[in-house]
Amino acid sequence: MSRVFVYNGDGAREISLDDFCAQADHAAFSWVHADGWREDAHGIVSRCDHMPQAALSALLAQETRPRCTLMGHGALINLRGLGADEGAGGDPLVSIRLWAEHARVITVSYRPLAAMEPVVKRMLAGEIRDPGDLIAAFAQEITEALDPEVAQLGDDLDEIESSLSDSGAADVRRQVSEIRASAISYRRFISPQRQALERLSAADAPWLHPDDRLHLQEAADRCARMAEELEAVRERSALAHEELTDLRAEQMNRQALIISVVALVFLPLTFLTGLLGMNVNGIPFAHERWAFWGVVAVCVVMSVGISGWFAATRWLKR
């Protein structure tokens, strides 16, 4: 749903799109947010004939990466943050496109952004009074929401590393793979987002005030720290996966060793019973009543003797 907010010095309020088109030029600051899937998004962007054509196309693009590009009197900024709907498919980080110029910001998103509602509340509370405040608010809310998510990935990996064992290796390996995939997905957008925020904080834009630049630089520093932590999580996940693979190989080798020991115990017994089971004349004691139990006793003695030798030599513990 498209929404319009205006600030006139005495406070901010939300108005309809038709009212905005009638009085937008008289507002001290206006923010128009359009849903990219709705037709009014194309209508809003098409009314901004003063914008460069490249900016118009970028606002409606469905696939974006974090960027900051100065175009004429304004700037195009693409940011990525956590989505409001965690169950939705696609990338875990939702994009928002911003066109900022003097006294006006136009934003477009195709999926709901988790940072949207906190920024709206700050806007209606009168904390956002110019384009720099709005962009800095989005950067702060996005990084504050992402920070605990990135930290949780590291904490989950810490728990896995501290409890690595032979039992449940398959489940743990799946968890490590999921953590590594999340770290790679987050880092793919957080790293260029840091560059975009740093470039915007240093941009020569008259609507950016010193406090806005400070907040943008703080958000960029947070993104840099998160990118470094995600890279560490990715490398640690790869090492944990290798260790789990080694544990699995060791477990399989131990099982193969046990099977080999059992086979070695029964190999001479199989030879003895096969030899005595031949249907030929001349087998000793073939017609004696105690012959069967005698053969059983010999087999038991042989198996106990071979097993005792394996136990005495600690063969299974090598």
Short mmCIF file of C-alpha atoms in Angstrom, two decimals, residues 29-290:
data_model
loop_
_atom_site.label_atom_id
_atom_site.label_comp_id
_atom_site.label_asym_id
_atom_site.label_seq_id
_atom_site.Cartn_x
_atom_site.Cartn_y
_atom_site.Cartn_z
CA PHE A 29 9.33 17.91 3.71
CA SER A 30 7.38 15.07 2.12
CA TRP A 31 7.92 11.33 1.97
CA VAL A 32 6.11 9.16 -0.55
CA HIS A 33 6.33 5.39 -0.17
CA ALA A 34 5.00 3.24 -3.01
CA ASP A 35 4.35 -0.47 -3.22
CA GLY A 36 6.15 -1.67 -6.33
CA TRP A 37 3.47 -4.24 -7.13
CA ARG A 38 0.67 -1.66 -7.28
CA GLU A 39 -0.18 0.48 -10.27
CA ASP A 40 0.05 3.72 -8.29
CA ALA A 41 3.80 3.15 -7.91
CA HIS A 42 4.23 3.64 -11.66
CA GLY A 43 1.92 6.65 -11.47
CA ILE A 44 3.92 8.27 -8.67
CA VAL A 45 7.23 7.73 -10.43
CA SER A 46 5.88 8.88 -13.79
CA ARG A 47 4.84 12.24 -12.24
CA CYS A 48 8.46 12.90 -11.25
CA ASP A 49 9.53 14.09 -14.69
CA HIS A 50 12.32 16.15 -13.12
CA MET A 51 14.16 12.96 -12.09
CA PRO A 52 16.84 11.43 -14.35
CA GLN A 53 15.56 8.55 -16.43
CA ALA A 54 18.14 6.22 -14.86
CA ALA A 55 16.74 6.99 -11.41
CA LEU A 56 13.17 6.39 -12.60
CA SER A 57 14.14 2.97 -13.94
CA ALA A 58 16.14 2.08 -10.84
CA LEU A 59 13.24 2.90 -8.51
CA LEU A 60 11.03 0.34 -10.24
CA ALA A 61 13.71 -2.33 -10.73
CA GLN A 62 12.87 -5.60 -8.98
CA GLU A 63 16.42 -6.90 -8.53
CA THR A 64 18.75 -4.48 -6.76
CA ARG A 65 21.95 -4.38 -4.77
CA PRO A 66 22.89 -1.75 -2.16
CA ARG A 67 24.24 1.33 -3.89
CA CYS A 68 24.47 5.10 -3.68
CA THR A 69 24.57 7.16 -6.87
CA LEU A 70 24.43 10.94 -7.08
CA MET A 71 22.31 12.10 -10.01
CA GLY A 72 21.91 15.81 -10.63
CA HIS A 73 20.22 17.47 -7.68
CA GLY A 74 19.36 14.21 -5.92
CA ALA A 75 20.70 10.81 -4.97
CA LEU A 76 19.53 7.24 -5.57
CA ILE A 77 20.07 4.93 -2.62
CA ASN A 78 19.31 1.22 -2.43
CA LEU A 79 19.38 -0.45 0.98
CA ARG A 80 18.70 -3.98 2.23
CA GLY A 81 17.18 -5.01 5.56
CA LEU A 82 15.25 -7.79 7.23
CA GLY A 83 11.79 -8.43 5.83
CA ALA A 84 8.65 -8.01 7.90
CA ASP A 85 7.35 -11.40 6.69
CA GLU A 86 9.94 -13.99 7.76
CA GLY A 87 8.06 -16.82 6.08
CA ALA A 88 8.28 -15.30 2.60
CA GLY A 89 10.61 -16.86 0.08
CA GLY A 90 13.45 -15.20 -1.77
CA ASP A 91 16.38 -13.35 -0.27
CA PRO A 92 16.29 -12.93 3.52
CA LEU A 93 17.15 -9.24 3.11
CA VAL A 94 14.45 -7.04 1.55
CA SER A 95 15.41 -4.09 -0.63
CA ILE A 96 14.12 -0.53 -0.48
CA ARG A 97 14.87 2.06 -3.16
CA LEU A 98 15.11 5.73 -2.21
CA TRP A 99 15.25 8.85 -4.35
CA ALA A 100 16.27 11.79 -2.16
CA GLU A 101 16.26 15.44 -3.13
CA HIS A 102 15.63 18.73 -1.42
CA ALA A 103 12.47 18.49 0.74
CA ARG A 104 11.31 15.20 -0.80
CA VAL A 105 12.03 11.47 -0.65
CA ILE A 106 10.36 8.80 -2.78
CA THR A 107 10.75 5.17 -1.68
CA VAL A 108 9.68 1.99 -3.47
CA SER A 109 9.67 -1.57 -2.14
CA TYR A 110 8.26 -4.84 -3.45
CA ARG A 111 8.27 -6.69 -0.12
CA PRO A 112 7.47 -5.29 3.35
CA LEU A 113 10.54 -4.10 5.23
CA ALA A 114 10.78 -4.72 8.97
CA ALA A 115 12.29 -1.26 9.53
CA MET A 116 9.34 0.45 7.81
CA GLU A 117 7.01 0.74 10.79
CA PRO A 118 9.67 2.05 13.23
CA VAL A 119 10.62 4.73 10.69
CA VAL A 120 6.95 5.65 10.18
CA LYS A 121 6.53 6.08 13.93
CA ARG A 122 9.57 8.34 14.07
CA MET A 123 8.19 10.31 11.13
CA LEU A 124 4.81 10.84 12.77
CA ALA A 125 6.53 11.74 16.05
CA GLY A 126 8.26 14.65 14.32
CA GLU A 127 11.78 13.23 14.59
CA ILE A 128 12.26 13.16 10.79
CA ARG A 129 12.26 16.61 9.21
CA ASP A 130 14.36 16.33 6.05
CA PRO A 131 15.68 13.74 3.58
CA GLY A 132 18.88 13.23 5.57
CA ASP A 133 16.91 12.36 8.70
CA LEU A 134 14.81 9.83 6.79
CA ILE A 135 17.76 8.06 5.16
CA ALA A 136 19.69 8.03 8.44
CA ALA A 137 16.62 6.61 10.21
CA PHE A 138 16.34 3.79 7.69
CA ALA A 139 20.07 3.05 7.99
CA GLN A 140 19.89 2.99 11.79
CA GLU A 141 16.77 0.81 11.98
CA ILE A 142 18.11 -1.65 9.40
CA THR A 143 21.49 -2.07 11.12
CA GLU A 144 19.92 -2.31 14.59
CA ALA A 145 17.64 -5.12 13.39
CA LEU A 146 20.45 -6.94 11.56
CA ASP A 147 23.00 -6.72 14.38
CA PRO A 148 21.36 -9.30 16.70
CA GLU A 149 20.66 -11.62 13.75
CA VAL A 150 24.34 -11.65 12.80
CA ALA A 151 25.36 -12.09 16.44
CA GLN A 152 22.94 -15.02 16.76
CA LEU A 153 24.67 -16.79 13.87
CA GLY A 154 27.96 -16.56 15.76
CA ASP A 155 26.34 -17.73 19.02
CA ASP A 156 24.75 -20.73 17.30
CA LEU A 157 28.09 -21.67 15.79
CA ASP A 158 29.77 -21.32 19.20
CA GLU A 159 27.30 -23.82 20.68
CA ILE A 160 27.90 -26.26 17.83
CA GLU A 161 31.68 -25.99 18.12
CA SER A 162 31.57 -26.58 21.87
CA SER A 163 29.46 -29.73 21.54
CA LEU A 164 30.96 -31.48 18.53
CA SER A 165 30.72 -35.24 18.99
CA ASP A 166 30.15 -38.44 17.09
CA SER A 167 26.47 -38.54 18.02
CA GLY A 168 24.04 -36.60 15.85
CA ALA A 169 26.76 -35.58 13.40
CA ALA A 170 24.31 -35.48 10.48
CA ASP A 171 21.95 -33.05 12.26
CA VAL A 172 24.82 -30.85 13.38
CA ARG A 173 26.28 -30.81 9.88
CA ARG A 174 22.93 -29.63 8.50
CA GLN A 175 22.79 -26.83 11.10
CA VAL A 176 26.32 -25.74 10.18
CA SER A 177 25.39 -25.67 6.50
CA GLU A 178 22.34 -23.51 7.24
CA ILE A 179 24.42 -21.07 9.31
CA ARG A 180 27.03 -20.84 6.55
CA ALA A 181 24.36 -20.26 3.89
CA SER A 182 22.78 -17.48 5.99
CA ALA A 183 26.15 -15.83 6.57
CA ILE A 184 26.93 -15.85 2.85
CA SER A 185 23.47 -14.49 1.99
CA TYR A 186 23.73 -11.65 4.53
CA ARG A 187 27.29 -10.72 3.62
CA ARG A 188 26.41 -10.51 -0.08
CA PHE A 189 24.33 -7.39 0.66
CA ILE A 190 25.84 -6.01 3.88
CA SER A 191 29.30 -5.48 2.41
CA PRO A 192 28.15 -3.25 -0.51
CA GLN A 193 25.67 -1.55 1.82
CA ARG A 194 28.58 -0.36 3.95
CA GLN A 195 30.18 1.18 0.85
CA ALA A 196 26.90 2.84 -0.13
CA LEU A 197 26.43 4.41 3.32
CA GLU A 198 30.03 5.61 3.42
CA ARG A 199 29.66 7.19 0.00
CA LEU A 200 26.41 8.89 0.98
CA SER A 201 27.87 10.22 4.24
CA ALA A 202 30.66 11.88 2.23
CA ALA A 203 28.39 13.12 -0.58
CA ASP A 204 28.15 16.81 -1.35
CA ALA A 205 24.40 17.11 -0.86
CA PRO A 206 22.90 20.27 0.68
CA TRP A 207 20.06 18.31 2.32
CA LEU A 208 22.54 16.25 4.35
CA HIS A 209 23.34 17.87 7.71
CA PRO A 210 26.34 17.07 9.93
CA ASP A 211 24.23 14.95 12.31
CA ASP A 212 22.86 12.99 9.35
CA ARG A 213 26.38 12.29 8.12
CA LEU A 214 27.36 11.16 11.62
CA HIS A 215 24.44 8.73 11.80
CA LEU A 216 25.16 7.41 8.30
CA GLN A 217 28.81 6.86 9.16
CA GLU A 218 27.80 5.08 12.36
CA ALA A 219 25.52 2.77 10.36
CA ALA A 220 28.33 2.18 7.85
CA ASP A 221 30.70 1.23 10.69
CA ARG A 222 28.10 -1.21 11.99
CA CYS A 223 27.78 -2.76 8.55
CA ALA A 224 31.57 -3.08 8.35
CA ARG A 225 31.66 -4.86 11.70
CA MET A 226 28.81 -7.17 10.69
CA ALA A 227 30.53 -7.97 7.38
CA GLU A 228 33.70 -8.93 9.24
CA GLU A 229 31.75 -11.07 11.69
CA LEU A 230 29.88 -12.78 8.85
CA GLU A 231 33.17 -13.55 7.12
CA ALA A 232 34.45 -15.08 10.35
CA VAL A 233 31.25 -17.13 10.71
CA ARG A 234 31.62 -18.36 7.13
CA GLU A 235 35.21 -19.48 7.69
CA ARG A 236 34.41 -21.09 11.05
CA SER A 237 31.46 -22.90 9.51
CA ALA A 238 33.73 -24.35 6.83
CA LEU A 239 36.17 -25.56 9.50
CA ALA A 240 33.35 -27.01 11.62
CA HIS A 241 31.99 -28.82 8.55
CA GLU A 242 35.41 -30.33 7.88
CA GLU A 243 35.70 -31.45 11.49
CA LEU A 244 32.24 -33.04 11.35
CA THR A 245 33.25 -34.82 8.15
CA ASP A 246 36.35 -36.16 9.90
CA LEU A 247 34.24 -37.32 12.84
CA ARG A 248 31.90 -39.12 10.47
CA ALA A 249 34.82 -40.80 8.69
CA GLU A 250 36.28 -41.84 12.04
CA GLN A 251 32.92 -43.27 13.11
CA MET A 252 32.63 -45.24 9.87
CA ASN A 253 36.17 -46.55 10.26
CA ARG A 254 35.40 -47.70 13.80
CA GLN A 255 32.27 -49.49 12.62
CA ALA A 256 34.21 -51.13 9.80
CA LEU A 257 36.83 -52.23 12.35
CA ILE A 258 34.19 -53.86 14.54
CA ILE A 259 32.77 -55.68 11.53
CA SER A 260 36.28 -56.87 10.61
CA VAL A 261 36.89 -58.18 14.14
CA VAL A 262 33.62 -60.08 14.12
CA ALA A 263 34.50 -61.54 10.72
CA LEU A 264 37.95 -62.59 12.00
CA VAL A 265 36.36 -64.33 14.97
CA PHE A 266 33.96 -66.31 12.82
CA LEU A 267 36.37 -67.05 9.96
CA PRO A 268 38.10 -70.09 11.59
CA LEU A 269 34.76 -71.28 12.96
CA THR A 270 33.28 -71.17 9.48
CA PHE A 271 36.26 -73.13 8.14
CA LEU A 272 35.92 -75.79 10.86
CA THR A 273 32.16 -76.25 10.42
CA GLY A 274 32.51 -76.28 6.64
CA LEU A 275 35.24 -78.91 6.84
CA LEU A 276 33.24 -81.17 9.14
CA GLY A 277 30.08 -80.60 7.15
CA MET A 278 31.40 -82.29 4.01
CA ASN A 279 29.34 -85.31 3.08
CA VAL A 280 32.29 -87.74 2.69
CA ASN A 281 33.45 -90.80 4.53
CA GLY A 282 36.29 -90.72 7.01
CA ILE A 283 35.19 -87.75 9.19
CA PRO A 284 36.42 -88.56 12.71
CA PHE A 285 33.79 -89.34 15.36
CA ALA A 286 31.01 -88.89 12.81
CA HIS A 287 28.88 -91.60 14.49
CA GLU A 288 29.61 -90.71 18.12
CA ARG A 289 26.71 -89.36 20.22
CA TRP A 290 28.87 -86.60 21.75
#
